Short mmCIF file of C-alpha atoms in Angstrom, two decimals:
data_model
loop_
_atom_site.label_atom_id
_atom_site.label_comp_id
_atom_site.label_asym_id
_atom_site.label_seq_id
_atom_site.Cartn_x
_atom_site.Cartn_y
_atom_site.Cartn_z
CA UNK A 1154 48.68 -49.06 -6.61
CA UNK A 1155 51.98 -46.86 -6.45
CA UNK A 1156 52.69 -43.76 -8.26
CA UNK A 1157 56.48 -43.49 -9.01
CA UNK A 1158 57.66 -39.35 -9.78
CA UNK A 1159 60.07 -38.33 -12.84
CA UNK A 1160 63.37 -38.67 -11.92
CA UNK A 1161 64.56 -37.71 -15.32
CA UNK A 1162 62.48 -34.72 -15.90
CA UNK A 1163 64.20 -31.65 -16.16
CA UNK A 1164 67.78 -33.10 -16.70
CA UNK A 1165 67.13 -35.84 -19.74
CA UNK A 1166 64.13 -34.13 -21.30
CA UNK A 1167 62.05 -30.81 -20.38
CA UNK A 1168 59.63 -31.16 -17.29
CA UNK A 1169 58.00 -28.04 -18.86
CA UNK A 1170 55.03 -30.22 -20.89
CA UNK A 1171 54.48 -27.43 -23.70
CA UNK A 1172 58.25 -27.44 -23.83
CA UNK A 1173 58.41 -31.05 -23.97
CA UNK A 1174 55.61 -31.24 -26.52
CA UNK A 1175 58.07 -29.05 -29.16
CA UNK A 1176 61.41 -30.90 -27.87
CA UNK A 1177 59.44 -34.51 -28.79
CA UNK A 1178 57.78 -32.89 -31.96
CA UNK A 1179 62.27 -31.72 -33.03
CA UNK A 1180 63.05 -35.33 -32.11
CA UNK A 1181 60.23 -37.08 -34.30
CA UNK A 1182 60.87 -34.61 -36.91
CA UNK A 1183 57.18 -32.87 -37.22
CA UNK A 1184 54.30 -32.74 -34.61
CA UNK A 1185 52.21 -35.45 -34.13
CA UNK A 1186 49.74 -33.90 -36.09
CA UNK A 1187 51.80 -33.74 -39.31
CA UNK A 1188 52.93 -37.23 -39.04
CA UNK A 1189 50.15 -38.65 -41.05
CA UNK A 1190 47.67 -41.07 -39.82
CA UNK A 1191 49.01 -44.16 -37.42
CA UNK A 1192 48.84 -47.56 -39.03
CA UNK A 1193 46.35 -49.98 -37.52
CA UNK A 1194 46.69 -51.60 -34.39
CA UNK A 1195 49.05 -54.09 -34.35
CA UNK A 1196 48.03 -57.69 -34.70
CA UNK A 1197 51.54 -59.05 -33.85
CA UNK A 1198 54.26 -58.10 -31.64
CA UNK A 1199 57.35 -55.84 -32.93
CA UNK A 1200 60.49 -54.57 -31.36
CA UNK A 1201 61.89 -51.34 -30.82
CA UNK A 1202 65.85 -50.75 -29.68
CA UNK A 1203 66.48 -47.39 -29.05
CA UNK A 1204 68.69 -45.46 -26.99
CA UNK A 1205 67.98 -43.73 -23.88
CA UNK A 1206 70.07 -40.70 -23.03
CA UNK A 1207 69.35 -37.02 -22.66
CA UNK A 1208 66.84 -35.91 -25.62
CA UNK A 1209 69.35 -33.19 -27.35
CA UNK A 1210 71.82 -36.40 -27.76
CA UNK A 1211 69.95 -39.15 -28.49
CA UNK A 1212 66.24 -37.84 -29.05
CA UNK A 1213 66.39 -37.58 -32.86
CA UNK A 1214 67.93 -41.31 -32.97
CA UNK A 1215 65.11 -42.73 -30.87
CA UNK A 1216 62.79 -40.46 -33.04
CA UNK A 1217 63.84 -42.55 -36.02
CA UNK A 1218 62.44 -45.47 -34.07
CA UNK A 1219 59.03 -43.85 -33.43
CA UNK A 1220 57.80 -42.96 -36.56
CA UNK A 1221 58.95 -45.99 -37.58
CA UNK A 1222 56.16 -47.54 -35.44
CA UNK A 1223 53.92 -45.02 -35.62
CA UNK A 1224 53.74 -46.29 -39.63
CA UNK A 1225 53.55 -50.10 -38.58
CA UNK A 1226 50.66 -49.54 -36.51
CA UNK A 1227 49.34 -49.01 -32.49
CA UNK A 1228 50.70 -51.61 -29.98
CA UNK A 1229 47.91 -52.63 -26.98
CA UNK A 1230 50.85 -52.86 -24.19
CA UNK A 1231 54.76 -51.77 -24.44
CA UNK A 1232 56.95 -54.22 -22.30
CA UNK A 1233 60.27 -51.97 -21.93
CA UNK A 1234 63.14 -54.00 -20.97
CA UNK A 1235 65.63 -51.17 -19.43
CA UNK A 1236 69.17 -50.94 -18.22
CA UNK A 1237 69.92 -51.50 -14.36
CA UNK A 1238 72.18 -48.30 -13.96
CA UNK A 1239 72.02 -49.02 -9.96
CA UNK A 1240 72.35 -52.47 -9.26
CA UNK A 1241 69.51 -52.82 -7.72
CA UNK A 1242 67.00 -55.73 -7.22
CA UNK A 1243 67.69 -59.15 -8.67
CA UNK A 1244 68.91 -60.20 -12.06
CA UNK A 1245 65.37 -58.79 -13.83
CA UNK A 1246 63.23 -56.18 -11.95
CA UNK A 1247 59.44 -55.66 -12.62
CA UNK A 1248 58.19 -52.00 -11.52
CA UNK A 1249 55.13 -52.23 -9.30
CA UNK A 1250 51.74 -51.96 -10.64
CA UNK A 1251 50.21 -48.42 -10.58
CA UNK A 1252 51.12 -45.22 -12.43
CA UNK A 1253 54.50 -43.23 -13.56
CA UNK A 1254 54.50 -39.28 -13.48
CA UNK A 1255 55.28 -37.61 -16.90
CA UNK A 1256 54.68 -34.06 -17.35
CA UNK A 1257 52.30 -35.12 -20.26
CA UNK A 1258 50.17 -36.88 -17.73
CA UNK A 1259 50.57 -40.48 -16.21
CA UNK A 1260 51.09 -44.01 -17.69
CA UNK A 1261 49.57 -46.86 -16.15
CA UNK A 1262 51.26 -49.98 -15.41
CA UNK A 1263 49.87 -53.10 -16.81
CA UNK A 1264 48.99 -54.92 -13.50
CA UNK A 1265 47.51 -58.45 -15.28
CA UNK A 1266 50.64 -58.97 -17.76
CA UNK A 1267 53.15 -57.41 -14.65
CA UNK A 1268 52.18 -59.64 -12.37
CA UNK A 1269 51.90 -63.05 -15.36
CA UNK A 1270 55.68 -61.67 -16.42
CA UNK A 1271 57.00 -61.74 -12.89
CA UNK A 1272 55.56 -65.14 -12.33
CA UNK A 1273 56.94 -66.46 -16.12
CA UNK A 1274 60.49 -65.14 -15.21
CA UNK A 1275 61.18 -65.21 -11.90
CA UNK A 1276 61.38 -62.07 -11.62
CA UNK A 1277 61.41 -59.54 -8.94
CA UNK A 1278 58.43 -57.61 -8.43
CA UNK A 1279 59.83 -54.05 -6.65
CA UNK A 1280 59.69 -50.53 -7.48
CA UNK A 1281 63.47 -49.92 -5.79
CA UNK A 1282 65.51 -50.67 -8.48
CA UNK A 1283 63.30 -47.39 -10.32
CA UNK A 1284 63.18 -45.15 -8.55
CA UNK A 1285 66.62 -43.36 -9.93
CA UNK A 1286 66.60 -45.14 -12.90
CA UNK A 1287 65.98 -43.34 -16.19
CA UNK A 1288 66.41 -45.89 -18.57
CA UNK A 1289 62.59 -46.75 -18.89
CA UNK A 1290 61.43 -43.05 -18.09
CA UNK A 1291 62.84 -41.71 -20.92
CA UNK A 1292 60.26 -43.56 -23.22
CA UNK A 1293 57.48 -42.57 -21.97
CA UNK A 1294 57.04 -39.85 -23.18
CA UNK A 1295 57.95 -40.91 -26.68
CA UNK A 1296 54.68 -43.13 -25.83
CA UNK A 1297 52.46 -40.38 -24.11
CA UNK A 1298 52.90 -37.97 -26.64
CA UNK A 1299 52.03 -40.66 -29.80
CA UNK A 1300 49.54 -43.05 -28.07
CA UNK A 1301 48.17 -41.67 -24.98
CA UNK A 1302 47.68 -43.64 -21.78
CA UNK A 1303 49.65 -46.75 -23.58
CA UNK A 1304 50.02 -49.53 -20.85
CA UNK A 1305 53.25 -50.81 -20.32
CA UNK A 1306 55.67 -52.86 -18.33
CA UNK A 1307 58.60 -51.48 -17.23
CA UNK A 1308 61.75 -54.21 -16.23
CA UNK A 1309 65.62 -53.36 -15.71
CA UNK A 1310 67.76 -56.10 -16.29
CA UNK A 1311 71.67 -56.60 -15.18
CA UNK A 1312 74.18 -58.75 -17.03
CA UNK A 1313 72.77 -62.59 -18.04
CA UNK A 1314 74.78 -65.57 -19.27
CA UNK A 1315 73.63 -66.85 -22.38
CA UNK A 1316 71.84 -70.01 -20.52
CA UNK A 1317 69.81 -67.13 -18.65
CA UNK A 1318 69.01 -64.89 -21.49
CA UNK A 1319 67.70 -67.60 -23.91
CA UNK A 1320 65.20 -69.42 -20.31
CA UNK A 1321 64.15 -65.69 -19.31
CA UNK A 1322 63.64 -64.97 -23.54
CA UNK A 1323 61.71 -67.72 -24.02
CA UNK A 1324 59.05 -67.35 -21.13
CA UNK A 1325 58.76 -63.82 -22.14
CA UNK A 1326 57.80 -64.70 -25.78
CA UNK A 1327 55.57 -67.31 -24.60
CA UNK A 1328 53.90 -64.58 -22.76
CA UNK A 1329 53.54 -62.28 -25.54
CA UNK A 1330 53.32 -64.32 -28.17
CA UNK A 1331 49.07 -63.66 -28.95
CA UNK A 1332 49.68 -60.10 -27.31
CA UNK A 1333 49.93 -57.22 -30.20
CA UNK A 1334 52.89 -55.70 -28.34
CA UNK A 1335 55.49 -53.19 -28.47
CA UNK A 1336 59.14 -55.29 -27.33
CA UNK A 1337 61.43 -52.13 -26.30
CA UNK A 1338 64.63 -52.74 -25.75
CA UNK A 1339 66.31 -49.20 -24.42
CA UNK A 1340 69.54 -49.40 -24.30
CA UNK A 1341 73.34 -47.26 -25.29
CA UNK A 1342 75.91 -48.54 -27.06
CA UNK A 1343 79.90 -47.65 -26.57
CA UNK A 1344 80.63 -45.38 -23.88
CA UNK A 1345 83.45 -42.46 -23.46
CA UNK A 1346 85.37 -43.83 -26.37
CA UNK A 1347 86.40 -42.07 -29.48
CA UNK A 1348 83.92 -41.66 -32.20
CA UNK A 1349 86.00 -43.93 -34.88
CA UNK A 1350 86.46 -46.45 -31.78
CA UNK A 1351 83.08 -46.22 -30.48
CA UNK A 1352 81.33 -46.94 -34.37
CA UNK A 1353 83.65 -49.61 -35.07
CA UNK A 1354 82.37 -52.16 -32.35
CA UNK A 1355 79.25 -50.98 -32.20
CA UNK A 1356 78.66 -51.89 -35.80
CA UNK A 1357 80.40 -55.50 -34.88
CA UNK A 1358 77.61 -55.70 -32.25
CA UNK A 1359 74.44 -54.48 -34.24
CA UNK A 1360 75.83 -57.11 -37.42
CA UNK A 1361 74.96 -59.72 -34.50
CA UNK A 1362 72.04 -58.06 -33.19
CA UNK A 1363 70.53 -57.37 -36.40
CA UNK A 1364 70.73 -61.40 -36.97
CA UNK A 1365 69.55 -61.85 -33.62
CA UNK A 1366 72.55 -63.96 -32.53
CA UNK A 1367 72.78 -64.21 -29.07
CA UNK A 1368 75.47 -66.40 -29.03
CA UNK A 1369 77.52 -63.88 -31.27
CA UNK A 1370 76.16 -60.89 -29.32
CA UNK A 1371 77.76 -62.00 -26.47
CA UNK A 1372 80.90 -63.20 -27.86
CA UNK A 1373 81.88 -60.01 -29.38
CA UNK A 1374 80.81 -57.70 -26.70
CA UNK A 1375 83.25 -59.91 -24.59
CA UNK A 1376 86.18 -59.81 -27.14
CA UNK A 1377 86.07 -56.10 -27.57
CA UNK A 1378 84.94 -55.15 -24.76
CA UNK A 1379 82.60 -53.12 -25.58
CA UNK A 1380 80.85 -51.03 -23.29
CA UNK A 1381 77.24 -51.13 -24.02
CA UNK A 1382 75.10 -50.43 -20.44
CA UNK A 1383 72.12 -52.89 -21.19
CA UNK A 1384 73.78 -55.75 -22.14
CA UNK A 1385 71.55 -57.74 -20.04
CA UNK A 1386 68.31 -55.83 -21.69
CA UNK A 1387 69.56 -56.59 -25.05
CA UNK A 1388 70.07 -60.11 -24.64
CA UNK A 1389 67.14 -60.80 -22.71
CA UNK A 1390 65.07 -58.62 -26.17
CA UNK A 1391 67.44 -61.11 -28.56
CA UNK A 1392 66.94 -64.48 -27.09
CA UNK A 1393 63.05 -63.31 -27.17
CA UNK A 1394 63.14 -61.60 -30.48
CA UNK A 1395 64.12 -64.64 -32.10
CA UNK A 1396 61.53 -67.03 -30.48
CA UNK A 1397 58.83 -64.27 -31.24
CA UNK A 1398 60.00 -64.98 -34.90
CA UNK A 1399 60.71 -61.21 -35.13
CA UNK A 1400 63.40 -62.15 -38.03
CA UNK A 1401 63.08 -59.09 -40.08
CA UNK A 1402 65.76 -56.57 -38.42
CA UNK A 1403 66.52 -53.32 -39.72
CA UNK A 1404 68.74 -50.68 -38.13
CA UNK A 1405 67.15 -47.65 -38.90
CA UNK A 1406 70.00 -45.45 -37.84
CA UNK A 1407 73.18 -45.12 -35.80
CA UNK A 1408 75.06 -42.40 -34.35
CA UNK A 1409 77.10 -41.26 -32.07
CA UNK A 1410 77.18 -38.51 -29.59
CA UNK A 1411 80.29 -36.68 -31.05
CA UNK A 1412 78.21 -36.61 -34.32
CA UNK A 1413 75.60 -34.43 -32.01
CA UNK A 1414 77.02 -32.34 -30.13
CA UNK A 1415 80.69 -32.96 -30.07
CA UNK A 1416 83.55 -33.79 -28.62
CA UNK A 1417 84.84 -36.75 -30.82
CA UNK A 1418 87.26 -37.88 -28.58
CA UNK A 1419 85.02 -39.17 -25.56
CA UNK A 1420 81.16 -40.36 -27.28
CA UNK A 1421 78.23 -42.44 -26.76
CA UNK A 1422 76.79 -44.70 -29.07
CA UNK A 1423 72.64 -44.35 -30.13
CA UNK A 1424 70.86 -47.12 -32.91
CA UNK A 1425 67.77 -47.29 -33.21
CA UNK A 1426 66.90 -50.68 -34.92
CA UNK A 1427 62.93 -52.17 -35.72
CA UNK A 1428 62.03 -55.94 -35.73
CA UNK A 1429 59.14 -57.55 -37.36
CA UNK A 1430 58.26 -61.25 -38.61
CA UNK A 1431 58.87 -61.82 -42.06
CA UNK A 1432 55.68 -61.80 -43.20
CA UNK A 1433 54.84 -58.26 -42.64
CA UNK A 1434 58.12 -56.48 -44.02
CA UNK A 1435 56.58 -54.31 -47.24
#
């Protein structure tokens, strides 16, 4: 049992925990408290994409996302499927069960669906791709703050071919499929381009995402080259999105960094999107 430290506290979000209580209270737009009562736990699994950068850019987008599920209802287990920023590790890396450091308290890694995911997808089982990796970190305390000691997963996934995507999708859906889940797919969109630029193809991307087309995802990202950094991640949450039978996708908002905090001329691109079967959309 390993306990992995914040790498991102301090720099991406407030290591202070009464400061980050208010900064995750601006982002979700009222304090837990005033957000009404949860829905019920979750009987089904539903996905999450949000964005992952430094709270005062991207916090109120991935705020958007929260409250969405914070309405839908309590997962039992988050499986966060993160960008590989390093390199390291093989093509999908599972954190180590144990514990991650937040300054709201720990989270505990879900050893029993950890260790069944590794197995399912061939997956590397190491905390070293992690350790400077933010992309998962920043969730948690999204996930502290609104459920407590949630267990999760955490992965970090590099570029896939389609082929890859739609094997690795499909054992992690068979995995999940009786497990009232949260599916988090954390992830940017268009980097260092200019705001009209950046919306443009990201739009092109979320019209395939939103469908969960993989085959269309991939195409276009290819064609316009468009710089979003978990392109594996999202892939890998499509291909298993759509053999979850989480058809009902709604992007819940987009914007860009320029839009935050300016410049115009060099942003970063946020969505935060929410998928759901059929069945359950109101």
């Amino acid at each position: 049992m390993g306990y992995r430290w914040a790498c991102a506290a301090g720099t991406f979000y407030p290591a202070d925990p009464l400061r980050l209580s208010a900064e995750l209270a601006r982002c979700l737009g009222a304090r837990k408290e005033e957000l009404g009562p949860p829905g019920p736990p979750l009987v089904r699994p539903v996905g999450l994409i949000l964005p992952h950068a430094g709270y005062r850019y991207s916090g109120e987008v991935a705020g958007v996302g929260y409250r969405a599920l914070w309405r839908l209802g309590q997962p039992e287990v988050a499986v966060i499927l993160g960008t590989n920023h390093t390199g390291l590790g093989g093509p999908i890396a599972l954190a180590e069960p144990g514990a991650w450091e937040t300054p709201l308290g720990p989270m505990p890694v879900h050893r029993e669906l950890t260790q069944a995911l590794a197995r399912a997808l061939g997956a590397d089982l190491t905390d070293v791709p992690f350790v400077h990796e933010h992309s998962v970190e920043v969730q948690l305390p999204f996930l502290r703050y609104l459920y407590g000691e949630l267990p999760f997963v955490a992965a970090v996934v590099q570029p896939l071919s389609r082929p890859e995507a739609e094997a690795a999708g499909a054992a992690l859906a068979e995995a999940l499929a009786k497990t009232p889940a949260l599916l988090l797919c954390s992830t940017d969109f268009t980097h260092y381009e200019p705001h009209a630029v950046a919306r443009e193809k990201d739009l092109l991307a979320l019209r395939h995402v939103l469908n969960l087309d993989l085959a269309g995802f991939l195409e276009v990202v290819r064609a316009k080259r468009i710089s979003i950094c978990g392109v594996g991640a999202l892939a890998l949450f499509l291909a298993a999105a759509k053999a979850l039978r989480l058809l009902a996708g709604e992007l819940l908002l987009y914007r860009t960094s320029g839009e935050v905090a300016g410049p115009m001329d060099q942003v970063v691109g946020y969505a935060a999107a929410l998928f759901r079967e059929v069945n359950e959309v109101a």
